[in-house]
Short mmCIF file of C-alpha atoms and ligand atoms in Angstrom, two decimals:
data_model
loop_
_atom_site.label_atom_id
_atom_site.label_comp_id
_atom_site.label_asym_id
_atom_site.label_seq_id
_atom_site.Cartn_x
_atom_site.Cartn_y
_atom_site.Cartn_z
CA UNK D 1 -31.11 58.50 -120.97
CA UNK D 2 -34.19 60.25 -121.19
CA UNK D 3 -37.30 60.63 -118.67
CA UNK D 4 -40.55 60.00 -120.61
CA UNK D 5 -43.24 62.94 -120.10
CA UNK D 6 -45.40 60.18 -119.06
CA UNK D 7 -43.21 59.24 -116.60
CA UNK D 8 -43.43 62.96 -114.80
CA UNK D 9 -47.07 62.75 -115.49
CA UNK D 10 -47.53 59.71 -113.40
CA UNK D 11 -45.27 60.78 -110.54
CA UNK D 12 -47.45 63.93 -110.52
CA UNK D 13 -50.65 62.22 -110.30
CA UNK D 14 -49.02 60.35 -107.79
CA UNK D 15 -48.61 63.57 -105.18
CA UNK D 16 -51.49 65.63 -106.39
CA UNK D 17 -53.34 65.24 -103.57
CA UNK D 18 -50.76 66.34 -101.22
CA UNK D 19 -49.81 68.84 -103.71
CA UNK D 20 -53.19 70.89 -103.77
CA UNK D 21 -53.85 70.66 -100.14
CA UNK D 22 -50.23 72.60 -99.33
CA UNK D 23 -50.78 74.82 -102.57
CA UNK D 24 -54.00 75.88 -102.25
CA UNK D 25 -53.17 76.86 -98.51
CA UNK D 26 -49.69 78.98 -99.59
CA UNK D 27 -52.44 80.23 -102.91
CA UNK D 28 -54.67 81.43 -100.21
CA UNK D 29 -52.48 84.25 -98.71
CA UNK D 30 -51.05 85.64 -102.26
CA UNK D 31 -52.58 88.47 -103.72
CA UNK D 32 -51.51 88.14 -107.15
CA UNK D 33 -50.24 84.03 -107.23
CA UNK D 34 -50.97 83.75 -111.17
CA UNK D 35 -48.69 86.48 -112.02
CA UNK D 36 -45.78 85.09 -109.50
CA UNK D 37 -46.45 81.56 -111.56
CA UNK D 38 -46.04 83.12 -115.07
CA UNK D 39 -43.01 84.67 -114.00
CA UNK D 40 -42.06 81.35 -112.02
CA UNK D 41 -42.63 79.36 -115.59
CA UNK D 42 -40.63 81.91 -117.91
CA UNK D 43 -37.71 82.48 -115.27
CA UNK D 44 -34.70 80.11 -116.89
CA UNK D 45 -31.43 79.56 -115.14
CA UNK D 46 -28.65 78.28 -116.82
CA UNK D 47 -26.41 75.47 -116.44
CA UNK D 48 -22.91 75.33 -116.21
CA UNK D 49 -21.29 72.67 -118.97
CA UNK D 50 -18.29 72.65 -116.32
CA UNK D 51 -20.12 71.53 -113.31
CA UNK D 52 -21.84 68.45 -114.60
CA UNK D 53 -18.82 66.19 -113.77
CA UNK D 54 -17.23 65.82 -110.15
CA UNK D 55 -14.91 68.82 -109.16
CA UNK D 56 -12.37 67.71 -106.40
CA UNK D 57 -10.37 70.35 -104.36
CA UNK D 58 -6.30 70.36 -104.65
CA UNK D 59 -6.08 67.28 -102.11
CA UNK D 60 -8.52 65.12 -104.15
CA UNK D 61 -10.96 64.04 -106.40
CA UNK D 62 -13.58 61.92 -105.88
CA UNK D 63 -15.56 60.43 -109.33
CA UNK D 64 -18.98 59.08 -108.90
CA UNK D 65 -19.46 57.79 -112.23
CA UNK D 66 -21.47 57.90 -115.36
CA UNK D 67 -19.97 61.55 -116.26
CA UNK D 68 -20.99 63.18 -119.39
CA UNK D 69 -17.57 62.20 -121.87
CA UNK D 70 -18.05 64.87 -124.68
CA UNK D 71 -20.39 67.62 -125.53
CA UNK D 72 -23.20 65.49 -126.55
CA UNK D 73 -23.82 64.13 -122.78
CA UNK D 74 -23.24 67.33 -121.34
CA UNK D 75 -26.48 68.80 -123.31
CA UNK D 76 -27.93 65.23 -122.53
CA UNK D 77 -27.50 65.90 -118.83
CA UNK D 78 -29.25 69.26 -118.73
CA UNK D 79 -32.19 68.04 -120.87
CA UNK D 80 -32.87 65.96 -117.84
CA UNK D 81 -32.54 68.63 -115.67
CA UNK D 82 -34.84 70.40 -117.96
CA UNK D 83 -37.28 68.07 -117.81
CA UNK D 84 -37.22 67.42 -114.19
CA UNK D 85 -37.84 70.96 -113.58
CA UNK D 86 -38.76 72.96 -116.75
CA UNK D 87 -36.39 75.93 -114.97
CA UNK D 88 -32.93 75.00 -117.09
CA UNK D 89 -33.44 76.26 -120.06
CA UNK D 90 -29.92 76.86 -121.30
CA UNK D 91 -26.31 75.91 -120.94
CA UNK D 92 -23.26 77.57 -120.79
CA UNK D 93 -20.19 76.77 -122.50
CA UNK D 94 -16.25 77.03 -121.54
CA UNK D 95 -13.38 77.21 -124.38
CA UNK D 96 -11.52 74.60 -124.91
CA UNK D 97 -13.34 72.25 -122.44
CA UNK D 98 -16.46 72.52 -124.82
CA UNK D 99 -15.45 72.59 -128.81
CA UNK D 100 -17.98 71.45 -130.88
CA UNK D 101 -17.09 69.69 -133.77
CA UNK D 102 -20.62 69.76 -135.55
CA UNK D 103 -22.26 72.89 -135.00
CA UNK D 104 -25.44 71.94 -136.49
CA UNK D 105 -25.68 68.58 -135.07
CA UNK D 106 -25.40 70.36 -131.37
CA UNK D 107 -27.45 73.18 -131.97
CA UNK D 108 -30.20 70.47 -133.41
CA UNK D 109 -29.70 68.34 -129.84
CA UNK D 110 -29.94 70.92 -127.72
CA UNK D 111 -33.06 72.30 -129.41
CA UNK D 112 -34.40 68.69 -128.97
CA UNK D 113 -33.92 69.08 -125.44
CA UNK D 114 -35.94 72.76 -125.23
CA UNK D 115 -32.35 74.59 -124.64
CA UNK D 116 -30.48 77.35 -125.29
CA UNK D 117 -27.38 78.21 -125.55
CA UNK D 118 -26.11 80.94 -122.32
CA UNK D 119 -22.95 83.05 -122.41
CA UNK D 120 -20.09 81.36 -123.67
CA UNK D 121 -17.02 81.11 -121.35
CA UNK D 122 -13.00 81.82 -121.89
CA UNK D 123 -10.23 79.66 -120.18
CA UNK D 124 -6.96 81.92 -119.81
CA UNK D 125 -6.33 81.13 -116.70
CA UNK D 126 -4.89 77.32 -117.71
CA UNK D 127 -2.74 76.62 -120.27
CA UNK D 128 -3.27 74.03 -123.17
CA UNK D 129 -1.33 71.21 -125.25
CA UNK D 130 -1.01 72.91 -127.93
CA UNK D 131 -0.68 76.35 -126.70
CA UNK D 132 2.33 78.55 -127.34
CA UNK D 133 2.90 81.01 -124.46
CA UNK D 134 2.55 80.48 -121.08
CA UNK D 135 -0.70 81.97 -118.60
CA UNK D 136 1.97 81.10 -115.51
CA UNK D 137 2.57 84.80 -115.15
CA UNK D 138 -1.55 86.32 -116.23
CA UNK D 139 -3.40 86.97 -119.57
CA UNK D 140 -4.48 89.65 -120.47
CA UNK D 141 -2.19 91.73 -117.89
CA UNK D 142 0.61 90.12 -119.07
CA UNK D 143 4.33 92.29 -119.29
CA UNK D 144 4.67 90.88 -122.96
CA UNK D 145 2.24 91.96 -125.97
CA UNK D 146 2.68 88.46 -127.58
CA UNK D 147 0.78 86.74 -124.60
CA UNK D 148 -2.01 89.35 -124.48
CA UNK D 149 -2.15 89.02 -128.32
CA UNK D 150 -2.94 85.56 -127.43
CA UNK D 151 -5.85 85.61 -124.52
CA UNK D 152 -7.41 88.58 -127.01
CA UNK D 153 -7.31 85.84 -130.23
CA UNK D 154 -8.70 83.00 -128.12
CA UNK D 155 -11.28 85.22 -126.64
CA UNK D 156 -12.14 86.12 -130.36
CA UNK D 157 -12.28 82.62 -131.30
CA UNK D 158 -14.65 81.86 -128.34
CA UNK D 159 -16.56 84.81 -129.56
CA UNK D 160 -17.07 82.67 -133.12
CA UNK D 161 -18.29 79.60 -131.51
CA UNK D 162 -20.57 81.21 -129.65
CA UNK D 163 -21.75 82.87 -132.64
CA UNK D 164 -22.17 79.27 -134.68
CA UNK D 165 -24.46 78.15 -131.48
CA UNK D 166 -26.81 81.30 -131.24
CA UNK D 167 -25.31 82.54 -127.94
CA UNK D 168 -24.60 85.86 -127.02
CA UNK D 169 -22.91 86.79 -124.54
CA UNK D 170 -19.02 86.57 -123.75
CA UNK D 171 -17.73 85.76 -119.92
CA UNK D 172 -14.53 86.89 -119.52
CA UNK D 173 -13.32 85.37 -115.99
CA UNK D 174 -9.12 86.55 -115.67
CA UNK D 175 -7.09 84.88 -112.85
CA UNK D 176 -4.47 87.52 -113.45
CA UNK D 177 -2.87 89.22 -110.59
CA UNK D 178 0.18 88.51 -108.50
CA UNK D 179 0.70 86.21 -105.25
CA UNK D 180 3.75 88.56 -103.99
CA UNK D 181 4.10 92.51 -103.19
CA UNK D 182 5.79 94.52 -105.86
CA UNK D 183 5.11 91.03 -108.63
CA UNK D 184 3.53 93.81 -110.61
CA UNK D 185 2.86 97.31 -111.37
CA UNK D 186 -1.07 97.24 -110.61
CA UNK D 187 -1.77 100.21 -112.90
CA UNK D 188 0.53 98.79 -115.97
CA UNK D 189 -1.76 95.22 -115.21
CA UNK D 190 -4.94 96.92 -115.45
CA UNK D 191 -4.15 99.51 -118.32
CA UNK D 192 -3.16 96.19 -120.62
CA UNK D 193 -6.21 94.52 -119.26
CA UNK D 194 -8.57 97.24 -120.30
CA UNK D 195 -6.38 96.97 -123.43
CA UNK D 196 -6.57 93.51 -124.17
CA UNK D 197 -10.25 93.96 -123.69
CA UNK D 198 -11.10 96.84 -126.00
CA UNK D 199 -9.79 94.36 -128.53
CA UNK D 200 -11.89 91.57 -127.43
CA UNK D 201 -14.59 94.41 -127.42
CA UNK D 202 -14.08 95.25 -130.75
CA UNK D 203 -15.03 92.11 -132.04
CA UNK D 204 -17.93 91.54 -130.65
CA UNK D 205 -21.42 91.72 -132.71
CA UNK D 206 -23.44 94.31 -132.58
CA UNK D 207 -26.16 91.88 -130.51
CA UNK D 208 -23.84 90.79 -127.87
CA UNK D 209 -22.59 91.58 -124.79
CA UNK D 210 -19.53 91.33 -122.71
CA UNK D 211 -19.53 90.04 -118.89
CA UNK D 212 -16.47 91.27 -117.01
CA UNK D 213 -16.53 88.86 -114.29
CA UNK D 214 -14.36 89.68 -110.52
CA UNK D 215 -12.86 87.73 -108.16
CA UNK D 216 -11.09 89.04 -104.98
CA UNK D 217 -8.69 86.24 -104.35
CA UNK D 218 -7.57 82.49 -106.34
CA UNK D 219 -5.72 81.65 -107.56
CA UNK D 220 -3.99 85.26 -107.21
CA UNK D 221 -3.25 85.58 -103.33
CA UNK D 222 -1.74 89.10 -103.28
CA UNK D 223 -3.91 91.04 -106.07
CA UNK D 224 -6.59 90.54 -108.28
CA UNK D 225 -6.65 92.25 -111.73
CA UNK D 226 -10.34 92.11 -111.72
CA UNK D 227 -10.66 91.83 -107.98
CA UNK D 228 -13.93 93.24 -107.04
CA UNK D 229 -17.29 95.23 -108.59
CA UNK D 230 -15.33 98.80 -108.74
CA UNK D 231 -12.64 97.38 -110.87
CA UNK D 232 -14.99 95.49 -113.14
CA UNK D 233 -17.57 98.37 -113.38
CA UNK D 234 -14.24 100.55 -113.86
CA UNK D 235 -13.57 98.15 -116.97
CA UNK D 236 -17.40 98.08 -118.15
CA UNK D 237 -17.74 101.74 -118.16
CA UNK D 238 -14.67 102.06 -120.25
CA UNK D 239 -15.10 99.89 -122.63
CA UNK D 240 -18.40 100.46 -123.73
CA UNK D 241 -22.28 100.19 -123.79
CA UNK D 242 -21.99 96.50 -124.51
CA UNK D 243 -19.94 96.07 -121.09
CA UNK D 244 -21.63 94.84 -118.18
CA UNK D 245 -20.18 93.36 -114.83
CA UNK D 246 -21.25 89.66 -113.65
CA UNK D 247 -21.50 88.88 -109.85
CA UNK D 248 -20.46 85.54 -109.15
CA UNK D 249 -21.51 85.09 -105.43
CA UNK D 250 -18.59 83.27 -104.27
CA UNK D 251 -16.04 85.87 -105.56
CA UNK D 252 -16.08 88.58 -102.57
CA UNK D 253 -14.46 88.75 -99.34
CA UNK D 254 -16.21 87.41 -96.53
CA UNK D 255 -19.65 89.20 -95.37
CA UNK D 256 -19.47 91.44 -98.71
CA UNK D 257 -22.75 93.31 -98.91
CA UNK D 258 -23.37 91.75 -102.07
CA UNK D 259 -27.18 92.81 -102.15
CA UNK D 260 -26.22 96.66 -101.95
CA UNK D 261 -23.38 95.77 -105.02
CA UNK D 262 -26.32 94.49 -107.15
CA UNK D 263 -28.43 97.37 -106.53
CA UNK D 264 -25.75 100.09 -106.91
CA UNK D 265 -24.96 97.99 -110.66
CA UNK D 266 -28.65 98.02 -111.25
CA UNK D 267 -28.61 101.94 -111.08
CA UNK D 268 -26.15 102.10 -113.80
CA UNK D 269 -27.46 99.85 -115.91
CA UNK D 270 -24.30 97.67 -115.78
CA UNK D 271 -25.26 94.85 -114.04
CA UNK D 272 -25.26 92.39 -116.77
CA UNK D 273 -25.10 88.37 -115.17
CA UNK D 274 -24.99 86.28 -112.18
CA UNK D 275 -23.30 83.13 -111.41
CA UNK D 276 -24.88 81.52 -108.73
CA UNK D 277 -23.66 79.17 -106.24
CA UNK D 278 -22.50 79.67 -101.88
CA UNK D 279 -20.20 79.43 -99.77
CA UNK D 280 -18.91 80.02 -96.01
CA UNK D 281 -15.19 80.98 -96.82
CA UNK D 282 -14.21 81.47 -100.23
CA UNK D 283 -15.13 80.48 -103.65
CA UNK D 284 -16.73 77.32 -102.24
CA UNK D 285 -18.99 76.90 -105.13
CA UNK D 286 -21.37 75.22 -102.83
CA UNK D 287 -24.78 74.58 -103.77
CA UNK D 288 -26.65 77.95 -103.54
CA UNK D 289 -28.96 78.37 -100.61
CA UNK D 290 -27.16 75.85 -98.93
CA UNK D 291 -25.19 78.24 -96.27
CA UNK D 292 -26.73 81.94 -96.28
CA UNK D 293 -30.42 81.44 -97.93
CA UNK D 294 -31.23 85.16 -96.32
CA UNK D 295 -28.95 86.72 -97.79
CA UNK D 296 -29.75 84.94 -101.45
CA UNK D 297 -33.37 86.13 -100.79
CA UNK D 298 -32.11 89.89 -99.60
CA UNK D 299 -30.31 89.82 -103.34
CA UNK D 300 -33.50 88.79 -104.92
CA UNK D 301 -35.30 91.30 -103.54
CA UNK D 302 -32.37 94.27 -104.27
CA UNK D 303 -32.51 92.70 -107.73
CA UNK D 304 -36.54 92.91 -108.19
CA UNK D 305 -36.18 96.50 -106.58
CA UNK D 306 -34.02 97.28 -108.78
CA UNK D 307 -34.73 95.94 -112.28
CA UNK D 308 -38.42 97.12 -111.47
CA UNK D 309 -36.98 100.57 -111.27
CA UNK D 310 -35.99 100.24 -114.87
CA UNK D 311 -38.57 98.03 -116.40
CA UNK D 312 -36.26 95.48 -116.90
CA UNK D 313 -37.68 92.10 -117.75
CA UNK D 314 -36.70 89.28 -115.00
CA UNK D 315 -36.28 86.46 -117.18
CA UNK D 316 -34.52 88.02 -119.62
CA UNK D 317 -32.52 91.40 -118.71
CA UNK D 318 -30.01 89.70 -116.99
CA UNK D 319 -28.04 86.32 -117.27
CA UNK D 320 -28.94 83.97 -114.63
CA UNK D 321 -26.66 81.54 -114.04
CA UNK D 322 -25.31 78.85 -111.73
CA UNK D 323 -21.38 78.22 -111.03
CA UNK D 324 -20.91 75.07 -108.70
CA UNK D 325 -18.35 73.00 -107.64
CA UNK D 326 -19.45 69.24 -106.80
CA UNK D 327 -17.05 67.10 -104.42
CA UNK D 328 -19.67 65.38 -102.40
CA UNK D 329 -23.03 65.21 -103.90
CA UNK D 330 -24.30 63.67 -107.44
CA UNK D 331 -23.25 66.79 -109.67
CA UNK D 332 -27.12 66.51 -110.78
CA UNK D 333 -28.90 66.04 -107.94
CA UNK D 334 -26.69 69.12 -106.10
CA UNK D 335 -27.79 71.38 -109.53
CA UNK D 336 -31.60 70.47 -108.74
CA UNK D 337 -31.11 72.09 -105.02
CA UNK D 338 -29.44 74.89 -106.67
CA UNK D 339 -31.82 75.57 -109.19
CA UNK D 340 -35.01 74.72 -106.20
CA UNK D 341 -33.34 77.82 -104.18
CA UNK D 342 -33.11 80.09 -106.66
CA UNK D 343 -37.24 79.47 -107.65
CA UNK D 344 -37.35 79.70 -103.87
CA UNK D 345 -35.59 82.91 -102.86
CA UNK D 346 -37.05 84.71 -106.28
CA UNK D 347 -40.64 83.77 -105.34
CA UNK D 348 -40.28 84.67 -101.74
CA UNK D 349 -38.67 88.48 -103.09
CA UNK D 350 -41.99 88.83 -105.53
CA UNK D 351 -43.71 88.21 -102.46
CA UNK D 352 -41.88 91.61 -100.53
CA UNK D 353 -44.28 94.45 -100.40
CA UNK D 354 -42.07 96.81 -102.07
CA UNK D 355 -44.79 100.06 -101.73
CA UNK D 356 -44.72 99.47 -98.11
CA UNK D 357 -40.92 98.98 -97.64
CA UNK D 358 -41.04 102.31 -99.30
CA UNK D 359 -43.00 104.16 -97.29
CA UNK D 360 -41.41 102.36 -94.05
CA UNK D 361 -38.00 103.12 -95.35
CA UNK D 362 -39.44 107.13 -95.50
CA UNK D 363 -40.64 107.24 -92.16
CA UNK D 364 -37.08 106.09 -90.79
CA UNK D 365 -39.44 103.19 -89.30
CA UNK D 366 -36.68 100.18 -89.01
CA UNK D 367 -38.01 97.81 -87.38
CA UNK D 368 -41.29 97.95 -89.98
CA UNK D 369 -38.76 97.62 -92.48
CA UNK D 370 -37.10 94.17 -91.01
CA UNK D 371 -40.47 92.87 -91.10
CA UNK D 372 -41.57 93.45 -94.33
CA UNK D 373 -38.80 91.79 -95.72
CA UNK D 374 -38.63 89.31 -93.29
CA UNK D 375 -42.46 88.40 -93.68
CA UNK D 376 -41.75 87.67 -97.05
CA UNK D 377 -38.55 85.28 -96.55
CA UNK D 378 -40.52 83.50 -94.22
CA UNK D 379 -43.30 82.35 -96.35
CA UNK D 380 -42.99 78.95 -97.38
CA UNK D 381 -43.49 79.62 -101.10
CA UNK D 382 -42.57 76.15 -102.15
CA UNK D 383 -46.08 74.82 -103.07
CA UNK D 384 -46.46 77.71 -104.93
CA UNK D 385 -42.95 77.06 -107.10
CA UNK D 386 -43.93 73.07 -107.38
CA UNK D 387 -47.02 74.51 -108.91
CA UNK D 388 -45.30 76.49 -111.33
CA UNK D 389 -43.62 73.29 -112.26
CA UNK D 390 -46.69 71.21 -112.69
CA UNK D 391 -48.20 74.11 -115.05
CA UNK D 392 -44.86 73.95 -116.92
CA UNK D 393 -45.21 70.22 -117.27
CA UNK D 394 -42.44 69.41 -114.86
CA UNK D 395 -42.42 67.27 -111.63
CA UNK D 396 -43.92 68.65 -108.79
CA UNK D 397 -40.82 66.96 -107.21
CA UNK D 398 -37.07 67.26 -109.27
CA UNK D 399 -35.57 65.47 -107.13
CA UNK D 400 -37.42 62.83 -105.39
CA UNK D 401 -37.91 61.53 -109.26
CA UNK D 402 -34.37 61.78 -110.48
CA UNK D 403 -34.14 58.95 -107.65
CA UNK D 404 -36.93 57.04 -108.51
CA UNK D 405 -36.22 56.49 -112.39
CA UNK D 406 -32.32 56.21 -111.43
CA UNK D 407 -30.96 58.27 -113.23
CA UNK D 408 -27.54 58.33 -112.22
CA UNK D 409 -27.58 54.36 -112.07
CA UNK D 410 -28.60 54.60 -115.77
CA UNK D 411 -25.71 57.07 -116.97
CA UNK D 412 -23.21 54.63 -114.97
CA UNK D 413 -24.96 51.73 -116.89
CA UNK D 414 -24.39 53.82 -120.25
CA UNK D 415 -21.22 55.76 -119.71
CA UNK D 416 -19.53 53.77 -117.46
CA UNK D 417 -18.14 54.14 -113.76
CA UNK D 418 -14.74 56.15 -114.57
CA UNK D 419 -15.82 58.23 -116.94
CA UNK D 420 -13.86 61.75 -116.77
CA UNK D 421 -16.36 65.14 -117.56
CA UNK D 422 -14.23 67.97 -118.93
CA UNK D 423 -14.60 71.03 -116.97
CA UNK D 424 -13.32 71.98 -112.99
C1 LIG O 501 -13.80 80.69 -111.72
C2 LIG O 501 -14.91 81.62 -112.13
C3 LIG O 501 -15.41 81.42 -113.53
C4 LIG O 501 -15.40 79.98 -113.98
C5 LIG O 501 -14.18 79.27 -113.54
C6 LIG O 501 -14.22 77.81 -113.96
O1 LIG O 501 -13.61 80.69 -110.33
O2 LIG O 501 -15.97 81.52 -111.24
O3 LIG O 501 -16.69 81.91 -113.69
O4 LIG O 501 -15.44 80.05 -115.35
O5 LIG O 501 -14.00 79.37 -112.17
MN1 LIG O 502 -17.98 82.23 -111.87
MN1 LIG O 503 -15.60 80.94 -109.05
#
């Protein structure tokens, strides 16, 4: 399926009315609103391949139908993300969930679809058909060379594809750990990680870089390899200038300052990607902004502070990515919300008055601080990021037309109902 420009065009007309009354009203109060809506148009987010399908937690699974069955829909299904908001610009992959058979042929359909390709994911922590050692007991920790040798060759081999589709970057995401005391020797687990990864390091092109993705807990119960930021940064630092750490929100324990780990990475310049999603436990991978919007705003704005700091260009210094989980919501529809927060809590963080924060922060004057930021977070910015959408040629509202054309009673009419996605 595809939704005819003509077809946002109308809708647009449709609500332009409303549209300019509520814009011109948030436009009023902005100092500098056509710089926020450049930045607005050129800031991308990427799309998880994995998440376009129905997830399911251990107890269940719960298809909705008209999944994307190979590659091919999966780029399908963001080019009509893409076009619904002009803000999801690229996709990433995951090894072996994602092969492509043609590289040509893809790279050709994604360009029709204005994407790019995003980092490009490895998968050590399940094993395959056709594999010949076992993950059960970790990667790239592993007590035998033979299954390290292994994750390190099908890292490589991700490495290649992503090459073939103009990527790069590398996510490395490790499971490893133990789920009992005394399972492992930490310091032997993380000196053959770091091993493992030099290797994986080693192959990379000059051009690309390496995310070393944490996770504090899961499947792991007792210890994380790569648990949190110190241990990744620990890992970046060693191997290299190519080395950064990604911050996937959902991988800290509960009421982690993650805003002050972002700024802290910012400083050393090793803050590389971001997968975005929430969550009120655990790695919930619930839509982002759904549970703690402050505190995705309160990142934004330690992530402008900081990549302001270094000149760093917002679109494209960093990855920006979403990692979601969908068990009770259209897969597409819940991506839309994710990808409206993020416009959302980035917009409202341009709007902090950074100078003054400064100053306030100086004079010890607290409660001057709170409301700076908190002026900003409560400014309903989202005329403003509908308008960036309407300049970008996108709808002035995602999802309000995904419903209206159908669009997931049109991928059930052309995939089917029990279709199967690859991926979580
Ligand atoms: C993990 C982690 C990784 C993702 C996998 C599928 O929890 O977040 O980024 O690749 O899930
Ligand atoms: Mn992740
Ligand atoms: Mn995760």
């Amino acid at each position: 399926m595809q939704i005819e420009q003509y077809k946002i065009d109308e809708f647009n007309q449709r609500h332009a009315q409303e549209h300019t009354r509520r814009y011109e009203f948030a436009a009023s109060s902005l100092a500098n609103v056509d710089d926020v809506l450049q930045r607005l148009v050129d800031f991308q987010i990427g799309i998880p391949s994995w998440a376009l399908g129905t997830g399911g937690t251990r107890f269940g699974r719960f298809p909705g139908g008209g999944e994307p069955r190979s590659l091919e829909e999966k780029i399908e299904d963001v080019g009509l993300l893409h076009a619904l908001n002009q803000s999801s610009g690229s996709i990433s992959l995951h090894i072996p969930w994602d092969i492509p058979s043609d590289y040509k042929a893809i790279k050709a359909l994604a360009a029709q679809h204005g994407l790019r390709f995003d980092a490009v994911n490895s998968n050590t922590f399940q094993d395959q058909a056709d594999q010949s050692l076992s993950y059960k007991f970790g990667s790239m920790q592993h007590v035998d060379k033979a299954v390290r040798r292994q994750a390190v060759e099908h890292n490589i081999e991700v490495i290649r594809h992503g090459m073939e589709l103009g990527s790069d970057a590398l996510t490395v995401w490790l499971s490893d750990g133990s789920s009992f005391p005394g399972q492992l020797s930490f310091r032997k687990a993380f000196e053959n990680t770091l091993e493992s990864l030099q290797e994986v390091y080693a192959a990379l092109p000059d051009d690309w870089k390496v995310f070393v993705e944490y996770k504090a807990f899961e499947p792991n119960f007792y210890s994380m390899t790569v648990g949190d930021w110190g241990q990744s940064l620990l890992l970046a630092n060693k191997l290299g200038p190519k080395a950064y750490t990604l911050v996937d929100l959902g991988h800290h324990l509960p009421n982690a300052n993650i805003e002050q780990i972002v700024s802290l990475l910012l400083m050393e310049g090793k803050l590389g990607g971001f997968h975005f999603n929430d969550s009120k436990y655990g790695d919930d991978d619930l839509t982002t902004g759904s549970i703690k919007p402050y505190q995705l705003f309160l990142i934004f704005s330690s992530l402008i502070d900081g990549m302001d700091a270094r000149s760093m260009d917002h679109a494209t210094s960093l990855a920006w990515m979403i990692d979601a989980s969908h068990n009770v919501k259209d897969p597409l529809e819940d991506l839309l919300q994710s990808v409206e927060a993020i416009m959302i809590a980035y917009t409202q963080a341009l709007l902090v008055d950074q100078q003054a924060l400064r100053e306030a922060q100086q004079e010890n004057d607290v409660a001057r601080c709170q409301e700076i930021l908190q002026e900003a977070y409560r400014t309903d910015v989202r005329p403003v990021v509908a308008e960036a959408r309407l300049r970008a040629g996108a709808a002035l509202r995602p999802l309000q037309l995904f419903r209206e054309v159908k669009v997931r009673e049109n991928l059930v009419k052309e995939r089917g109902r029990k279709t199967v996605a690859t991926g979580l």
